[in-house]
Amino acid sequence: MTAPHDESNHAESHDAESNHAESNDAESNPAESNAAEQNDGAAPRTAQDVAGDVVARVLARAGTALGGTAGTVHSAFDGDQLDLEERTSLRRVSGLSTELEDVSEVEYRQLRLERVVLVGLWGHGPVEDAEVSLQELAALAETAGSLVLDGMLQRRSSPDPSTFLGSGKAAELAGVVAAVGADTVIVDAELAPSQRRALEDVVKVKVIDRTALILDIFAQHAKSREGKAQVELAQLEYLLPRLRGWGESMSRQAGGRVAAGAGIGSRGPGETKMELDRRRIRTRMAKLRREIAAMEPARATKRSSRTRHAVPSVAITGYTNAGKSSLLNRLTGAGVLVENALFATLDPTVRRAETADGREYTLTDTVGFVRALPHQLVEAFRSTLEEVADADLVLHVVDASHPDPEGQISAVRHVLADIPGVLDVPEVVVLNKADIADPDVVARLRSREVHSIIVSAHTGEGIDKLLALIADQLPRPSVQVDVVIPYDRGDLVSRVHRDGDIEAEEHTGAGTALRARVDEALARELAEAAVRTG
């Protein structure tokens, strides 16, 4: 979803001071500033100055964090991208309200764009980490359909337990929100329910945290029945402790004759509406868990079918927007949705492929990861992530052009470490987007990651080497056979060609003599059908 440039230009024109990231200490103390200028020729840069510069750089890229469909470059391997046309038909536009005079535009399925202010903390780490995190938050906000107007980065060792920012900075944020006309504040952290309520009371607009933002994107992009159920379960788990009631929500149901005439024993305080909502949410969550559990046998059946026929599996995983779907399209021509957006595809896609020597295997494109991925999503998508644990090889796709590729690698591995069996699967780090990556960064990553390869899913660079590497890493049949198969069992000979490694083949009077390596199941069938000699 592309943020319109006419309104985003307002955000781009902000300088470091107007971003309200922090007030300049040097300006508030002219004596110190003048002394510094006399001693060093220039005022020393404070943490407030650095924070202001970070926000300025983030806002300078407002509306360009994703680039929308115009910034998405497709190749011939990406297919017709019909899913992308459907998604862009639901794009949001700025300046559109839901008043009656705009009903004709509403009928075209265009929704009002939320106007947001970003808030982050710069703690003990380097400022570069804070900038990468805030830039990623801006990209997430744009993916969810928002227009980033302003930002605030506070130098603080730990969040305030009451308002996350502290009372003074929260009041300053309220002024920024009123000045730019924002209707939402997005915080680059997971807020406690009490922190969110306290901050909303100060700024007087809706406050959401990073977790709620990611859940909203997942809700927009989930397509399959299982994916929608998993996202809804994660959203309800997040919502349950954050219900907020007031007015009638806190009133209680009546007892006695009012309660259907139940009489003695039914009188009492009764449930409040909020308690009733909590019970309904728990009931819905229990139902969703049953539905997700009922869908698992279908996936297990598909996996067992591939296992039974000894079809190796390759799982494509990695950080969101690293180019996993583009790589799948390049390797298989799957035509999966490709968009320059975070979490563009959620539902796993499985496609069949062949090595150069004719061995079949499957490629599975899994859900992407992000820093501080909500634990609710990890639990809800656990059955999907288990596809990685069942694979024979993991292709860990990394955006080599990203400002912090090492951070992306660490974030992905941190989540996968919680899935039993994943760490036992061989991993190859695929450094994607080599056509636009800094060669020095690529060299640094190659030195850190021993099992890595450089590719570009867009240009095709390194794809042939990747295919050869996959073929070399895939498990080979383990049973050695030396048999003569009668000519009326040509089906078995065909399966050996397809699923095994043939070392020698000769046509004799008794049948086809084969010396090959096959899996155990096929070896048993060959032994049963083989011509007895001697």
Coordinates of C-alpha atoms in Angstrom, one line a residue:
M1 CA 0.0 0.0 0.0
T2 CA 1.6 3.2 -1.1
A3 CA 1.4 6.4 0.9
P4 CA 0.6 9.4 -1.3
H5 CA 3.5 11.7 -1.9
D6 CA 1.5 15.0 -1.6
E7 CA 1.0 14.5 2.1
S8 CA 4.2 12.7 2.9
N9 CA 6.1 15.6 1.6
H10 CA 5.0 17.5 4.6
A11 CA 6.7 14.9 6.8
E12 CA 9.8 14.9 4.6
S13 CA 10.3 18.7 5.0
H14 CA 10.8 18.4 8.8
D15 CA 14.2 19.2 10.0
A16 CA 15.8 17.6 13.1
E17 CA 14.5 20.3 15.4
S18 CA 10.9 20.3 14.2
N19 CA 10.7 16.5 14.7
H20 CA 10.4 17.0 18.4
A21 CA 12.7 14.1 19.1
E22 CA 14.4 16.0 21.9
S23 CA 15.0 19.7 22.7
N24 CA 18.6 20.9 22.1
D25 CA 20.5 21.2 25.4
A26 CA 23.0 23.5 23.8
E27 CA 20.2 26.0 22.8
S28 CA 18.8 25.9 26.3
N29 CA 22.2 26.8 27.8
P30 CA 23.7 29.5 25.6
A31 CA 26.7 30.0 28.0
E32 CA 27.8 26.4 27.6
S33 CA 27.2 26.5 23.9
N34 CA 29.3 29.7 23.5
A35 CA 32.1 28.3 25.6
A36 CA 32.1 25.1 23.5
E37 CA 32.2 27.2 20.3
Q38 CA 35.2 29.2 21.6
N39 CA 37.1 26.1 22.7
D40 CA 36.3 23.7 19.8
G41 CA 34.9 26.0 17.1
A42 CA 31.6 24.1 17.2
A43 CA 29.0 23.1 19.7
P44 CA 29.4 19.5 20.9
R45 CA 26.7 17.1 19.6
T46 CA 24.5 15.8 22.4
A47 CA 22.3 12.7 22.5
Q48 CA 19.3 14.9 21.7
D49 CA 21.0 16.1 18.5
V50 CA 21.7 12.6 17.5
A51 CA 18.2 11.4 18.2
G52 CA 16.8 14.3 16.2
D53 CA 19.0 13.4 13.2
V54 CA 17.8 9.8 13.4
V55 CA 14.1 10.9 13.3
A56 CA 14.9 13.3 10.5
R57 CA 16.4 10.5 8.3
V58 CA 13.5 8.3 9.0
L59 CA 11.0 10.9 8.1
A60 CA 12.9 11.9 5.0
R61 CA 12.1 8.4 3.7
A62 CA 8.4 8.6 4.7
G63 CA 6.3 7.2 2.0
T64 CA 9.4 5.4 0.5
A65 CA 10.0 2.7 3.1
L66 CA 8.2 0.3 0.8
G67 CA 7.8 2.1 -2.5
G68 CA 4.4 0.4 -3.0
T69 CA 3.7 -1.4 -6.3
A70 CA 5.6 1.2 -8.2
G71 CA 8.7 0.2 -6.2
T72 CA 8.2 -3.5 -6.7
V73 CA 10.3 -4.8 -9.6
H74 CA 9.1 -8.1 -11.1
S75 CA 10.8 -10.5 -13.4
A76 CA 9.4 -12.9 -16.0
F77 CA 9.6 -15.7 -13.4
D78 CA 7.0 -13.9 -11.1
G79 CA 4.0 -14.7 -13.4
D80 CA 0.9 -12.6 -13.8
Q81 CA 0.8 -11.5 -10.1
L82 CA -3.0 -11.5 -10.0
D83 CA -3.0 -11.5 -6.2
L84 CA -1.1 -8.2 -6.2
E85 CA -3.8 -6.6 -8.4
E86 CA -6.4 -7.7 -5.9
R87 CA -4.4 -6.3 -3.0
T88 CA -3.8 -3.0 -4.6
S89 CA -7.5 -2.6 -5.3
L90 CA -7.9 -2.2 -1.6
R91 CA -5.3 0.5 -1.1
R92 CA -6.0 3.4 1.2
V93 CA -6.0 7.0 0.1
S94 CA -5.4 10.1 2.0
G95 CA -7.9 12.8 2.7
L96 CA -10.8 10.4 2.4
S97 CA -13.4 10.4 5.2
T98 CA -16.4 8.2 5.6
E99 CA -18.9 11.1 5.3
L100 CA -21.8 10.9 3.0
E101 CA -20.3 13.2 0.3
D102 CA -17.5 10.6 -0.1
V103 CA -19.8 7.6 -0.6
S104 CA -19.0 7.3 -4.3
E105 CA -15.3 6.9 -3.5
V106 CA -16.0 4.5 -0.7
E107 CA -17.8 2.4 -3.2
Y108 CA -14.5 1.9 -5.0
R109 CA -13.2 0.2 -1.9
Q110 CA -10.8 2.9 -1.0
L111 CA -10.3 3.5 2.8
R112 CA -9.1 6.5 4.7
L113 CA -5.4 6.4 5.5
E114 CA -4.5 6.6 9.1
R115 CA -2.1 9.4 10.1
V116 CA 0.5 8.3 12.6
V117 CA 3.3 9.5 14.8
L118 CA 6.1 7.0 15.6
V119 CA 7.7 6.8 19.0
G120 CA 10.8 4.9 20.0
L121 CA 13.4 4.6 22.7
W122 CA 17.2 4.7 22.3
G123 CA 18.6 2.6 25.1
H124 CA 22.1 1.2 25.8
G125 CA 22.9 0.1 22.3
P126 CA 24.4 2.1 19.4
V127 CA 22.2 4.8 17.7
E128 CA 22.3 2.8 14.5
D129 CA 20.3 0.0 16.1
A130 CA 17.6 2.6 17.1
E131 CA 17.5 4.0 13.6
V132 CA 17.1 0.6 12.0
S133 CA 14.3 -0.3 14.4
L134 CA 12.5 3.0 13.8
Q135 CA 12.8 2.7 10.1
E136 CA 11.4 -0.8 10.2
L137 CA 8.5 0.5 12.3
A138 CA 7.8 3.1 9.6
A139 CA 7.8 0.3 7.0
L140 CA 5.4 -1.7 9.1
A141 CA 3.1 1.3 9.5
E142 CA 3.1 1.9 5.7
T143 CA 2.4 -1.8 5.1
A144 CA -0.6 -1.6 7.4
G145 CA -1.9 1.4 5.4
S146 CA -0.7 4.4 7.4
L147 CA 0.8 7.7 6.6
V148 CA 3.8 8.6 8.8
L149 CA 3.7 12.3 9.7
D150 CA 6.2 12.7 12.5
G151 CA 8.4 10.8 15.0
M152 CA 10.0 11.0 18.4
L153 CA 13.1 9.2 19.6
Q154 CA 13.9 9.5 23.3
R155 CA 17.3 8.7 24.8
R156 CA 16.3 6.7 27.9
S157 CA 17.9 3.7 29.6
S158 CA 14.6 2.0 30.3
P159 CA 10.9 2.6 29.6
D160 CA 8.9 4.6 32.2
P161 CA 6.6 2.0 33.9
S162 CA 3.6 4.4 33.8
T163 CA 3.5 6.1 30.3
F164 CA 6.5 4.4 28.6
L165 CA 8.0 7.9 27.9
G166 CA 7.6 9.7 31.2
S167 CA 5.1 12.4 32.0
G168 CA 7.1 15.3 30.4
K169 CA 7.9 13.5 27.1
A170 CA 4.3 12.2 27.0
A171 CA 3.0 15.8 27.2
E172 CA 5.4 16.8 24.5
L173 CA 4.1 13.9 22.3
A174 CA 0.5 15.2 22.9
G175 CA 1.6 18.5 21.4
V176 CA 3.2 16.9 18.4
V177 CA 0.0 14.8 17.7
A178 CA -2.2 17.9 17.9
A179 CA 0.2 19.9 15.7
V180 CA 0.3 17.5 12.8
G181 CA -3.3 16.3 13.1
A182 CA -2.4 12.6 13.8
D183 CA -5.0 10.1 14.8
T184 CA -2.7 7.3 16.0
V185 CA 0.5 6.9 17.9
I186 CA 2.6 3.8 17.2
V187 CA 5.2 2.8 19.8
D188 CA 8.3 0.7 18.8
A189 CA 7.9 -1.8 21.7
E190 CA 5.3 -4.0 23.3
L191 CA 3.3 -1.9 25.8
A192 CA 1.8 -3.2 29.0
P193 CA -1.9 -2.6 29.2
S194 CA -1.5 0.0 31.9
Q195 CA 1.1 1.9 29.8
R196 CA -1.1 2.0 26.8
R197 CA -4.1 3.3 28.8
A198 CA -2.0 5.9 30.5
L199 CA -0.4 7.2 27.3
E200 CA -3.8 7.3 25.5
D201 CA -5.1 9.4 28.4
V202 CA -2.3 11.9 27.8
V203 CA -2.2 12.1 24.0
K204 CA -6.0 11.8 23.5
V205 CA -5.7 9.6 20.4
K206 CA -5.4 5.8 19.8
V207 CA -2.1 4.3 20.9
I208 CA -0.9 0.9 19.5
D209 CA 2.3 -0.9 20.0
R210 CA 4.6 -2.8 17.6
T211 CA 2.9 -6.1 18.4
A212 CA -0.6 -4.8 17.6
L213 CA 0.8 -3.4 14.3
I214 CA 2.3 -6.7 13.2
L215 CA -0.9 -8.5 14.1
D216 CA -2.9 -6.1 12.0
I217 CA -0.7 -6.7 9.0
F218 CA -1.1 -10.5 9.4
A219 CA -4.9 -10.1 9.6
Q220 CA -4.9 -8.1 6.3
H221 CA -2.6 -10.6 4.4
A222 CA -3.8 -14.0 5.6
K223 CA -5.7 -15.8 2.9
S224 CA -6.1 -19.5 3.7
R225 CA -8.6 -20.8 6.3
E226 CA -5.8 -22.0 8.5
G227 CA -3.9 -18.7 8.2
K228 CA -6.9 -16.7 9.2
A229 CA -7.6 -18.9 12.2
Q230 CA -4.0 -18.7 13.3
V231 CA -4.0 -14.9 13.1
E232 CA -7.4 -14.5 14.8
L233 CA -6.1 -16.7 17.7
A234 CA -3.0 -14.6 18.1
Q235 CA -5.1 -11.4 18.1
L236 CA -7.4 -12.7 20.7
E237 CA -4.5 -13.7 22.9
Y238 CA -3.1 -10.2 22.6
L239 CA -6.5 -8.6 23.2
L240 CA -7.6 -10.6 26.3
P241 CA -5.5 -8.8 28.9
R242 CA -6.0 -5.4 27.3
L243 CA -9.8 -5.1 27.4
R244 CA -10.8 -1.7 28.7
G245 CA -14.2 -0.9 30.1
W246 CA -16.0 2.2 31.1
G247 CA -19.6 3.3 31.6
E248 CA -22.1 0.5 30.8
S249 CA -19.2 -1.9 30.2
M250 CA -18.7 -1.9 34.0
S251 CA -22.3 -2.3 34.9
R252 CA -23.4 -5.7 36.3
Q253 CA -26.2 -8.0 35.3
A254 CA -29.1 -8.0 37.6
G255 CA -30.1 -10.9 39.8
G256 CA -33.5 -11.9 41.4
R257 CA -36.7 -11.6 39.4
V258 CA -34.9 -9.5 36.8
A259 CA -32.7 -12.5 36.0
A260 CA -35.4 -14.6 34.4
G261 CA -37.2 -15.0 37.7
A262 CA -34.6 -17.4 39.1
G263 CA -35.3 -16.2 42.6
I264 CA -33.3 -17.2 45.7
G265 CA -29.7 -18.3 45.0
S266 CA -29.4 -16.2 41.8
R267 CA -29.2 -12.8 43.5
G268 CA -25.7 -11.2 43.5
P269 CA -23.4 -8.8 41.7
G270 CA -23.5 -10.7 38.4
E271 CA -21.0 -10.3 35.6
T272 CA -19.9 -7.0 34.2
K273 CA -20.0 -6.6 30.4
M274 CA -16.3 -6.7 30.3
E275 CA -16.2 -10.0 32.2
L276 CA -18.7 -11.3 29.7
D277 CA -16.5 -10.2 26.8
R278 CA -13.5 -12.0 28.4
R279 CA -15.5 -15.2 28.7
R280 CA -16.6 -14.9 25.1
I281 CA -13.0 -14.4 23.9
R282 CA -11.9 -17.4 25.9
T283 CA -14.7 -19.5 24.3
R284 CA -13.7 -18.3 20.8
M285 CA -10.0 -19.0 21.5
A286 CA -10.8 -22.6 22.5
K287 CA -12.8 -23.1 19.4
L288 CA -10.0 -21.7 17.2
R289 CA -7.5 -24.0 18.8
R290 CA -9.8 -27.0 18.1
E291 CA -10.1 -25.9 14.5
I292 CA -6.3 -25.4 14.0
A293 CA -5.7 -28.8 15.6
A294 CA -8.3 -30.4 13.2
M295 CA -6.4 -28.9 10.2
E296 CA -3.1 -30.4 11.3
P297 CA -3.8 -34.0 10.0
A298 CA -4.2 -32.7 6.5
R299 CA -0.7 -31.2 6.6
A300 CA 0.7 -34.3 8.3
T301 CA -0.8 -36.4 5.6
K302 CA 0.9 -34.4 2.9
R303 CA 4.2 -34.6 4.8
S304 CA 3.9 -38.3 5.3
S305 CA 3.1 -38.8 1.6
R306 CA 6.3 -37.0 0.6
T307 CA 8.2 -39.0 3.2
R308 CA 6.7 -42.3 2.0
H309 CA 7.7 -41.5 -1.6
A310 CA 11.2 -40.4 -0.3
V311 CA 10.8 -36.9 -1.8
P312 CA 13.3 -34.6 -0.1
S313 CA 12.1 -31.2 1.1
V314 CA 13.8 -27.8 1.1
A315 CA 12.4 -25.0 3.3
I316 CA 12.9 -21.4 2.4
T317 CA 12.9 -19.2 5.5
G318 CA 14.3 -15.8 6.4
Y319 CA 13.5 -12.2 7.4
T320 CA 10.4 -10.6 5.9
N321 CA 11.0 -8.8 2.6
A322 CA 14.3 -10.6 2.1
G323 CA 13.1 -12.0 -1.3
K324 CA 11.9 -15.5 -0.3
S325 CA 8.9 -15.5 -2.7
S326 CA 11.1 -14.0 -5.5
L327 CA 13.6 -16.8 -5.0
L328 CA 10.8 -19.4 -5.1
N329 CA 9.5 -18.0 -8.3
R330 CA 13.0 -17.9 -9.8
L331 CA 13.6 -21.6 -8.9
T332 CA 10.2 -23.0 -9.7
G333 CA 8.2 -20.4 -11.7
A334 CA 5.5 -20.7 -8.9
G335 CA 4.0 -17.2 -9.6
V336 CA 3.8 -16.5 -5.9
L337 CA 2.8 -12.9 -4.9
V338 CA 5.9 -10.6 -4.9
E339 CA 5.6 -7.2 -3.3
N340 CA 8.1 -4.7 -1.8
A341 CA 6.3 -4.9 1.5
L342 CA 6.7 -6.6 4.9
F343 CA 4.8 -9.9 5.4
A344 CA 3.5 -9.8 1.8
T345 CA 2.9 -13.5 1.9
L346 CA 1.9 -15.5 5.0
D347 CA 0.5 -18.8 3.8
P348 CA 3.2 -21.5 3.0
T349 CA 3.6 -22.4 -0.6
V350 CA 4.9 -25.8 -1.7
R351 CA 6.2 -26.4 -5.2
R352 CA 7.9 -29.4 -6.8
A353 CA 11.3 -29.1 -8.4
E354 CA 14.0 -31.3 -10.0
T355 CA 17.8 -31.4 -9.8
A356 CA 19.9 -31.4 -12.9
D357 CA 20.2 -35.2 -12.7
G358 CA 16.4 -35.7 -12.4
R359 CA 15.9 -36.1 -8.7
E360 CA 12.6 -34.6 -7.5
Y361 CA 12.3 -32.5 -4.3
T362 CA 9.9 -29.9 -2.9
L363 CA 10.5 -26.2 -2.1
T364 CA 8.4 -24.6 0.7
D365 CA 8.1 -20.9 1.1
T366 CA 7.4 -20.2 4.8
V367 CA 6.2 -17.1 6.7
G368 CA 8.8 -14.3 7.2
F369 CA 10.2 -13.2 10.5
V370 CA 10.9 -9.8 12.1
R371 CA 12.6 -8.4 15.2
A372 CA 10.6 -9.0 18.3
L373 CA 8.1 -11.2 16.5
P374 CA 5.0 -11.4 18.8
H375 CA 5.1 -14.6 20.8
Q376 CA 1.4 -15.0 20.1
L377 CA 2.2 -15.4 16.4
V378 CA 5.0 -17.8 17.1
E379 CA 2.6 -20.0 19.0
A380 CA -0.3 -19.7 16.5
F381 CA 2.0 -20.4 13.5
R382 CA 3.9 -23.2 15.3
S383 CA 2.3 -25.9 13.0
T384 CA 3.4 -23.9 10.0
L385 CA 7.0 -23.4 11.3
E386 CA 7.3 -27.1 11.9
E387 CA 7.5 -27.5 8.1
V388 CA 11.1 -26.1 8.6
A389 CA 11.9 -28.8 11.2
D390 CA 10.7 -31.5 8.8
A391 CA 12.8 -30.3 5.9
D392 CA 16.1 -31.9 4.7
L393 CA 17.7 -28.5 3.9
V394 CA 16.9 -24.9 5.0
L395 CA 17.6 -22.0 2.7
H396 CA 18.0 -19.0 5.0
V397 CA 17.4 -16.0 2.8
V398 CA 19.1 -12.8 3.9
D399 CA 18.7 -9.3 2.3
A400 CA 22.4 -8.4 1.8
S401 CA 21.4 -4.8 1.0
H402 CA 19.8 -4.2 4.4
P403 CA 21.5 -1.9 6.8
D404 CA 21.7 -4.6 9.4
P405 CA 21.8 -8.1 7.8
E406 CA 23.5 -9.6 10.8
G407 CA 20.6 -8.5 13.0
Q408 CA 18.1 -10.1 10.6
I409 CA 20.0 -13.4 10.7
S410 CA 20.1 -13.3 14.5
A411 CA 16.3 -12.6 14.7
V412 CA 15.4 -15.5 12.5
R413 CA 17.6 -18.0 14.3
H414 CA 16.2 -16.8 17.7
V415 CA 12.7 -17.7 16.6
L416 CA 13.6 -21.0 14.9
A417 CA 15.6 -22.1 18.0
D418 CA 12.2 -22.5 19.8
I419 CA 11.0 -25.0 17.2
P420 CA 12.1 -28.6 18.1
G421 CA 14.4 -30.2 15.5
V422 CA 15.1 -27.1 13.4
L423 CA 18.7 -26.7 14.6
D424 CA 19.4 -30.3 13.4
V425 CA 18.5 -29.4 9.8
P426 CA 21.5 -28.3 7.5
E427 CA 21.3 -24.6 6.8
V428 CA 22.6 -22.6 3.8
V429 CA 22.6 -18.8 4.1
V430 CA 21.5 -17.3 0.8
L431 CA 22.7 -13.7 0.5
N432 CA 20.0 -12.3 -1.8
K433 CA 19.9 -8.9 -3.6
A434 CA 23.5 -9.1 -4.6
D435 CA 22.8 -6.7 -7.5
I436 CA 22.2 -3.8 -5.1
A437 CA 24.3 -4.9 -2.0
D438 CA 27.5 -3.3 -0.9
P439 CA 30.4 -5.7 -1.9
D440 CA 32.1 -5.0 1.4
V441 CA 29.0 -6.0 3.3
V442 CA 28.7 -9.2 1.2
A443 CA 32.3 -10.1 1.9
R444 CA 31.8 -9.5 5.6
L445 CA 28.8 -11.8 5.6
R446 CA 30.6 -14.5 3.6
S447 CA 33.4 -14.5 6.2
R448 CA 30.9 -14.8 9.1
E449 CA 28.7 -17.5 7.5
V450 CA 30.7 -20.4 6.2
H451 CA 27.8 -22.1 4.5
S452 CA 26.6 -19.2 2.3
I453 CA 26.1 -18.4 -1.3
I454 CA 25.5 -15.1 -3.1
V455 CA 22.5 -14.7 -5.4
S456 CA 20.1 -12.2 -6.9
A457 CA 16.6 -13.5 -7.4
H458 CA 15.9 -10.5 -9.6
T459 CA 18.8 -10.7 -12.1
G460 CA 19.4 -14.5 -11.8
E461 CA 23.0 -14.1 -10.6
G462 CA 24.2 -17.1 -8.7
I463 CA 21.0 -19.1 -9.3
D464 CA 22.8 -21.9 -11.2
K465 CA 25.3 -22.3 -8.3
L466 CA 22.4 -22.4 -5.8
L467 CA 20.7 -25.1 -7.7
A468 CA 23.9 -27.1 -7.8
L469 CA 24.4 -26.6 -4.1
I470 CA 20.8 -27.8 -3.4
A471 CA 21.4 -30.9 -5.5
D472 CA 24.7 -31.6 -3.6
Q473 CA 23.1 -31.1 -0.1
L474 CA 20.0 -33.1 -0.6
P475 CA 20.0 -36.6 0.9
R476 CA 20.8 -39.4 -1.5
P477 CA 19.3 -42.9 -1.5
S478 CA 21.1 -45.1 1.0
V479 CA 20.5 -48.7 -0.1
Q480 CA 22.8 -50.3 -2.7
V481 CA 21.0 -52.7 -5.0
D482 CA 22.3 -55.0 -7.8
V483 CA 19.3 -56.7 -9.4
V484 CA 17.8 -57.9 -12.7
I485 CA 14.3 -56.6 -13.2
P486 CA 12.0 -58.4 -15.7
Y487 CA 10.9 -56.4 -18.7
D488 CA 7.2 -56.5 -17.6
R489 CA 8.1 -54.5 -14.5
G490 CA 9.3 -51.4 -16.4
D491 CA 7.5 -49.3 -13.8
L492 CA 10.1 -50.2 -11.2
V493 CA 12.9 -49.4 -13.6
S494 CA 11.3 -46.0 -14.2
R495 CA 11.1 -45.3 -10.5
V496 CA 14.8 -46.1 -10.1
H497 CA 15.5 -43.6 -12.8
R498 CA 13.3 -41.0 -11.1
D499 CA 14.1 -41.5 -7.4
G500 CA 17.4 -43.3 -7.3
D501 CA 21.1 -42.9 -8.4
I502 CA 21.9 -45.4 -11.2
E503 CA 25.5 -46.5 -11.3
A504 CA 25.1 -49.1 -14.1
E505 CA 22.3 -50.3 -16.4
E506 CA 22.4 -53.1 -18.9
H507 CA 19.7 -54.9 -21.0
T508 CA 20.1 -58.7 -20.8
G509 CA 18.0 -61.6 -22.0
A510 CA 16.4 -62.0 -18.5
G511 CA 15.6 -58.3 -18.0
T512 CA 17.2 -55.0 -17.1
A513 CA 20.3 -55.3 -14.9
L514 CA 20.6 -52.4 -12.5
R515 CA 23.2 -51.4 -10.1
A516 CA 21.9 -48.3 -8.2
R517 CA 21.3 -46.7 -4.8
V518 CA 17.6 -46.3 -3.8
D519 CA 15.6 -45.8 -0.7
E520 CA 14.6 -48.7 1.6
A521 CA 11.0 -48.9 0.4
L522 CA 12.0 -49.2 -3.3
A523 CA 14.8 -51.6 -2.5
R524 CA 12.2 -54.0 -1.0
E525 CA 10.0 -53.8 -4.1
L526 CA 13.0 -54.4 -6.4
A527 CA 14.1 -57.4 -4.3
E528 CA 10.6 -58.9 -4.5
A529 CA 10.4 -58.4 -8.3
A530 CA 14.0 -59.3 -9.2
V531 CA 14.8 -62.3 -11.4
R532 CA 16.4 -65.1 -9.4
T533 CA 19.8 -66.1 -10.8
G534 CA 22.0 -69.1 -10.0

